XYZ file of C-alpha atoms in Angstrom:
277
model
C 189.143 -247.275 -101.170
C 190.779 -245.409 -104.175
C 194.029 -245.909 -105.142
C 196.469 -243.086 -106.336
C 200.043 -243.320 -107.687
C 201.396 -241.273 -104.180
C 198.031 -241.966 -102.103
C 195.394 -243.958 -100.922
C 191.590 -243.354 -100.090
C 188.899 -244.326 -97.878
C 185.939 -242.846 -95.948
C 183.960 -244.468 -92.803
C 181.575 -243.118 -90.803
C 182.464 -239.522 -92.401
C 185.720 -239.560 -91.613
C 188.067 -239.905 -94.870
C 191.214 -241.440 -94.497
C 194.596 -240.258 -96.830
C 197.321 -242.485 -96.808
C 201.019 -241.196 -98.394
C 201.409 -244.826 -99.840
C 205.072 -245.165 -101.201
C 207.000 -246.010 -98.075
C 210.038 -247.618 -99.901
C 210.257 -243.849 -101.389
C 209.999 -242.520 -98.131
C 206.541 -241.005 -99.423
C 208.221 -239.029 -102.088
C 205.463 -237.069 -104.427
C 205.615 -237.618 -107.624
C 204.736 -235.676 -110.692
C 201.356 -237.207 -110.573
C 200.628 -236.176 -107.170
C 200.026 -232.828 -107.891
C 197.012 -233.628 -109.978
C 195.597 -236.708 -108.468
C 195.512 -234.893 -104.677
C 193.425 -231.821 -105.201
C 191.126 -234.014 -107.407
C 190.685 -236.215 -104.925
C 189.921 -233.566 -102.203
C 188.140 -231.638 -104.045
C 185.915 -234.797 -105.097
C 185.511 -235.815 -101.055
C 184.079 -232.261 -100.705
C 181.952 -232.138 -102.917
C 180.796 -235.145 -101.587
C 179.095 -233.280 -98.476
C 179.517 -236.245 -96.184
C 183.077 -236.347 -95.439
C 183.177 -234.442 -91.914
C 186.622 -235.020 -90.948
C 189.718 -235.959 -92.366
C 192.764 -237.314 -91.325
C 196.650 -237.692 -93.202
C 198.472 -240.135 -92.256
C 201.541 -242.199 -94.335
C 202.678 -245.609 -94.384
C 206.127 -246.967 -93.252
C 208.782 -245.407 -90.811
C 208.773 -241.504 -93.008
C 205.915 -239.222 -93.459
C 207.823 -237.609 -96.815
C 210.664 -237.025 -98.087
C 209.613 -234.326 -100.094
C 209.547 -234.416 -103.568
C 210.826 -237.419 -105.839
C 213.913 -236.793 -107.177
C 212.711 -238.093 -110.885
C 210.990 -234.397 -111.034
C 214.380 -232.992 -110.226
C 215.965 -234.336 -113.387
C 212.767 -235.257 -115.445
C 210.621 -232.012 -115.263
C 211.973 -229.146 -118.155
C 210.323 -226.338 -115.631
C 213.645 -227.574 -113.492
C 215.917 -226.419 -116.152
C 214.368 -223.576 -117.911
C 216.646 -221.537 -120.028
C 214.211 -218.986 -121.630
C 211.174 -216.886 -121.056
C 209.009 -219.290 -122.706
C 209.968 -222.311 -120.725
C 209.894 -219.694 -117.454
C 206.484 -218.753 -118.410
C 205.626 -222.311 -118.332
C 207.633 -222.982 -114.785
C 205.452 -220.263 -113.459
C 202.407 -222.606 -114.760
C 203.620 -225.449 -113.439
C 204.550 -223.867 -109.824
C 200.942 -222.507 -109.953
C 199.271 -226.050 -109.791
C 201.484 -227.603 -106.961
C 200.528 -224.713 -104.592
C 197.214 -225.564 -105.457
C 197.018 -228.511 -104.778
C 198.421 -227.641 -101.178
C 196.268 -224.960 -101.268
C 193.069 -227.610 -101.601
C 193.517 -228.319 -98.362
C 192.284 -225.385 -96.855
C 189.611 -225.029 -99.647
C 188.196 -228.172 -98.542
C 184.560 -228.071 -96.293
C 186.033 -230.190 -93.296
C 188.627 -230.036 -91.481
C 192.177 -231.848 -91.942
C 194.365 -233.402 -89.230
C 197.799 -234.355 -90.231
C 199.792 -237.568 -87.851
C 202.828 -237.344 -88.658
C 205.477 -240.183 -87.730
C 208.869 -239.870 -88.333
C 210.780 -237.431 -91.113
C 208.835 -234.746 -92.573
C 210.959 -232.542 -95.275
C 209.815 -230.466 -98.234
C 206.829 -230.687 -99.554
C 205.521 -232.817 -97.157
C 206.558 -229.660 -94.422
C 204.387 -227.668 -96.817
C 201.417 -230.271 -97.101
C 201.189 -230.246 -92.840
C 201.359 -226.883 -92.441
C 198.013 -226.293 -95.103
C 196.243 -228.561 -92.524
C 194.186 -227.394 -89.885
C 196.376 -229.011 -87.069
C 198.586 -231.648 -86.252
C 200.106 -234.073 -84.172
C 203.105 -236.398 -83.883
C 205.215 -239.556 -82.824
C 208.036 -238.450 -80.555
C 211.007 -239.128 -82.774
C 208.836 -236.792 -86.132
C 211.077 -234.224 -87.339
C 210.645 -231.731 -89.510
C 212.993 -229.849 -92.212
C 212.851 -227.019 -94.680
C 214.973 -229.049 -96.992
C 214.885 -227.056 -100.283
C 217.555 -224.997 -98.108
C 219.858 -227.224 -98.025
C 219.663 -228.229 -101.523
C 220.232 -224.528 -102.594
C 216.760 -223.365 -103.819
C 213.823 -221.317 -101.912
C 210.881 -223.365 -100.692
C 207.937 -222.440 -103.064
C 204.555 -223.788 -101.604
C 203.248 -222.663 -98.704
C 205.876 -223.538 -95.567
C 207.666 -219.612 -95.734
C 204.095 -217.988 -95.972
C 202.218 -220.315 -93.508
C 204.956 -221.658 -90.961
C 205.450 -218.357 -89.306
C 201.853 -217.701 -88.732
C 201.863 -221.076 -86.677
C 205.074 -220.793 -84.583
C 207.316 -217.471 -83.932
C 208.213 -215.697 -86.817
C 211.473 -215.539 -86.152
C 212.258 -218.767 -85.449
C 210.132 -219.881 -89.062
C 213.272 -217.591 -90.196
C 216.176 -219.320 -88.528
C 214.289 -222.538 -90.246
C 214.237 -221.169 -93.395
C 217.256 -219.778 -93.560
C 219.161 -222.658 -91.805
C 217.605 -225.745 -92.982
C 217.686 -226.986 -89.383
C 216.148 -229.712 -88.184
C 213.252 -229.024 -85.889
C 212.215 -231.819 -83.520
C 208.530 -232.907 -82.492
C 209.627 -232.141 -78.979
C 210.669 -228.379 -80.180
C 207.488 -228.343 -82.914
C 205.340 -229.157 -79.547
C 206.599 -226.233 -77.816
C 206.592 -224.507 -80.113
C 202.746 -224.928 -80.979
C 203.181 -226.525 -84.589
C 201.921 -229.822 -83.184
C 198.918 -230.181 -81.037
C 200.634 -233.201 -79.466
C 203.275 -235.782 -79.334
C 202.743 -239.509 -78.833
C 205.313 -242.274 -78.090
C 204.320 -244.805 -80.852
C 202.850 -244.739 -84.520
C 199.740 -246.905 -82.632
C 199.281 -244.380 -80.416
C 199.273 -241.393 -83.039
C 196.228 -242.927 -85.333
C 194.352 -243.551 -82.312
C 194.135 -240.092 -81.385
C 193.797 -238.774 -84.369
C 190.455 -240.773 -85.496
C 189.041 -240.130 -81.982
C 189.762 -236.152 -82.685
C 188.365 -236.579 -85.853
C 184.835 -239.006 -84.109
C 184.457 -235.663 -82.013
C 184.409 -233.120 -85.114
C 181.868 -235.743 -86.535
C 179.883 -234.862 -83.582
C 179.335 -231.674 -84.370
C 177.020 -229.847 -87.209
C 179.280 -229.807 -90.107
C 177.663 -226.316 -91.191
C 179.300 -224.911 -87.764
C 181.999 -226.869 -88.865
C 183.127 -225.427 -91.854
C 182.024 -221.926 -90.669
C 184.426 -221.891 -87.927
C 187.549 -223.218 -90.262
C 186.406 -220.871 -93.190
C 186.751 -218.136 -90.142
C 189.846 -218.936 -89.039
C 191.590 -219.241 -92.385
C 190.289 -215.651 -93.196
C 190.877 -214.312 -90.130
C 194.580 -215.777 -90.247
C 194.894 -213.300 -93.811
C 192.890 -210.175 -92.408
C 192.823 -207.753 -89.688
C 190.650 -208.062 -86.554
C 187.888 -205.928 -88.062
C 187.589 -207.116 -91.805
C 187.285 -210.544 -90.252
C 184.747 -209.843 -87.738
C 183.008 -208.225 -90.389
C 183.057 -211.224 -92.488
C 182.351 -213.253 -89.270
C 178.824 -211.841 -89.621
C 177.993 -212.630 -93.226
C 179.120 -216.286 -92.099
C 177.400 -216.731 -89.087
C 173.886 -214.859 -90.352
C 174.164 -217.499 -93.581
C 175.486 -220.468 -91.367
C 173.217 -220.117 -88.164
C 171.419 -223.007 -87.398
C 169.113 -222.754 -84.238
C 168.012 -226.653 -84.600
C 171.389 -227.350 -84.654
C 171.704 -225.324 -81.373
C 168.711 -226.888 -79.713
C 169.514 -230.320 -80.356
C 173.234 -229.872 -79.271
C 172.269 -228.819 -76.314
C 170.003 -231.215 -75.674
C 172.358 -233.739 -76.492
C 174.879 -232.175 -74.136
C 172.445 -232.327 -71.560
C 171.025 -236.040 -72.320
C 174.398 -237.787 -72.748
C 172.949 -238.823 -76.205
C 174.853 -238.474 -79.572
C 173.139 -236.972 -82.070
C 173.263 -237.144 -86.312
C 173.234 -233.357 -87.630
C 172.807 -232.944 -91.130
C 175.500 -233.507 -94.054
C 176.467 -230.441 -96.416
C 174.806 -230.738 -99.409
C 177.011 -232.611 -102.533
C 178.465 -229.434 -105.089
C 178.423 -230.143 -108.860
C 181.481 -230.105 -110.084
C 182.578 -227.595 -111.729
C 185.384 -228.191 -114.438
């Protein structure tokens, strides 16, 4: 396991495992967390063998967003100047990435989510590839009700996952929306009555992925994230370069014949990347 100042790591059985790890900060993120979490995914995918990954947090609140200390600590706060904007901009620029590493990442990502969820930690779920819930999650655009725009990712990516205009009334409102409401609404792929429950379901989603050839894997999620940015006919066209690079008719025979058997079945990891900065 690796330890992080916001996180912790582990990996079994090619499933990785992200704990939020500062529950008496109610999972806050810290200045350090916007380095240390697109290292570390970007490290587990280079790895080639992670095939699955699940976020999860410890204690009774996903996140609470961001830690306050960067609020009063952090000159990009308080810029005065074009210089010190210039800089903000800079600064801006590496916490969207590292949201943004979780969709560059070569497996998928399943966030459980127990109780509050506000922030940046609304922006970190919605980079993920799905999610699920305990009954009594919520979830909160907070930066509205602390008078600034939310800058990472929840404005552009919330109302591709639930009707745009009620990603508005969010937005605009800083209302709380409830796991029963996020369940309707499709946000969350389920709800489950206890924390137990939730991490159960979630690692036996992730087993199944695990299952299946990782190269048809990260095909289908590289797919759907371009598709989400493109019209029908760009992506279908860039469907094609995927598949006739990705196709894998061993994979296909043995799948089915695994199917058909009962049997389960090892496919082949990705290969490890160098890395390259």
């Amino acid at each position: 396991m690796s330890n992080y100042e916001c996180f912790e790591v582990s990996v079994a059985d090619g499933i990785a495992h992200l704990q939020l790890a500062r529950p008496k900060q109610a999972n806050s993120l810290t200045q350090a967390f916007w380095s240390e979490f697109p290292e570390a995914l970007e490290e587990l995918s280079r790895s080639g063998q992670v095939k699955a990954m699940v976020i999860t947090a410890q204690g009774k609140v996903f996140c609470g967003g961001l830690d306050l200390n960067m609020f009063s600590n952090a000159k990009e706060f308080h810029a005065v100047n074009p210089i010190e904007r210039e800089a903000m901009q800079a600064g801006l620029e590496k916490m969207q990435h590292a949201v943004n590493a979780l969709e560059k990442v070569r497996f998928p990502v399943i966030a459980a989510i127990q109780g509050v969820c506000i922030g940046a930690g609304f922006d970190l779920i919605t980079a993920c590839d799905f999610c699920l819930a305990t009954e009594n999650a919520e979830f909160r655009i907070e930066e509205t009700n602390v008078g600034m725009m939310a800058d990472l990712g929840v404005l552009q990516r919330l109302q591709r996952l639930i009707p745009a205009g009620v990603a508005r009334y969010l937005a605009l409102t800083g209302d709380t929306l409830t796991a029963a409401e996020a369940h309707r609404l499709g946000l969350l792929v389920n709800v489950h009555s206890s924390p137990e429950q939730l991490l159960e379901n979630a690692f036996a989603i992730a087993k199944r992925i695990t299952t299946r050839p990782p190269i048809a894997i990260t095909g289908i999620k590289r797919a759907m994230l371009y598709s989400r940015d493109h019209g029908v006919y760009e992506s279908l066209e860039h469907t094609i370069l995927l598949q006739s690079a990705f196709l894998n008719g061993k994979d296909i025979l043995t799948s089915v014949q695994a199917r058909m058997s009962g049997q389960t079945v090892q496919f082949d990891s990705l290969l490890p990347l160098r890395k390259t900065f």
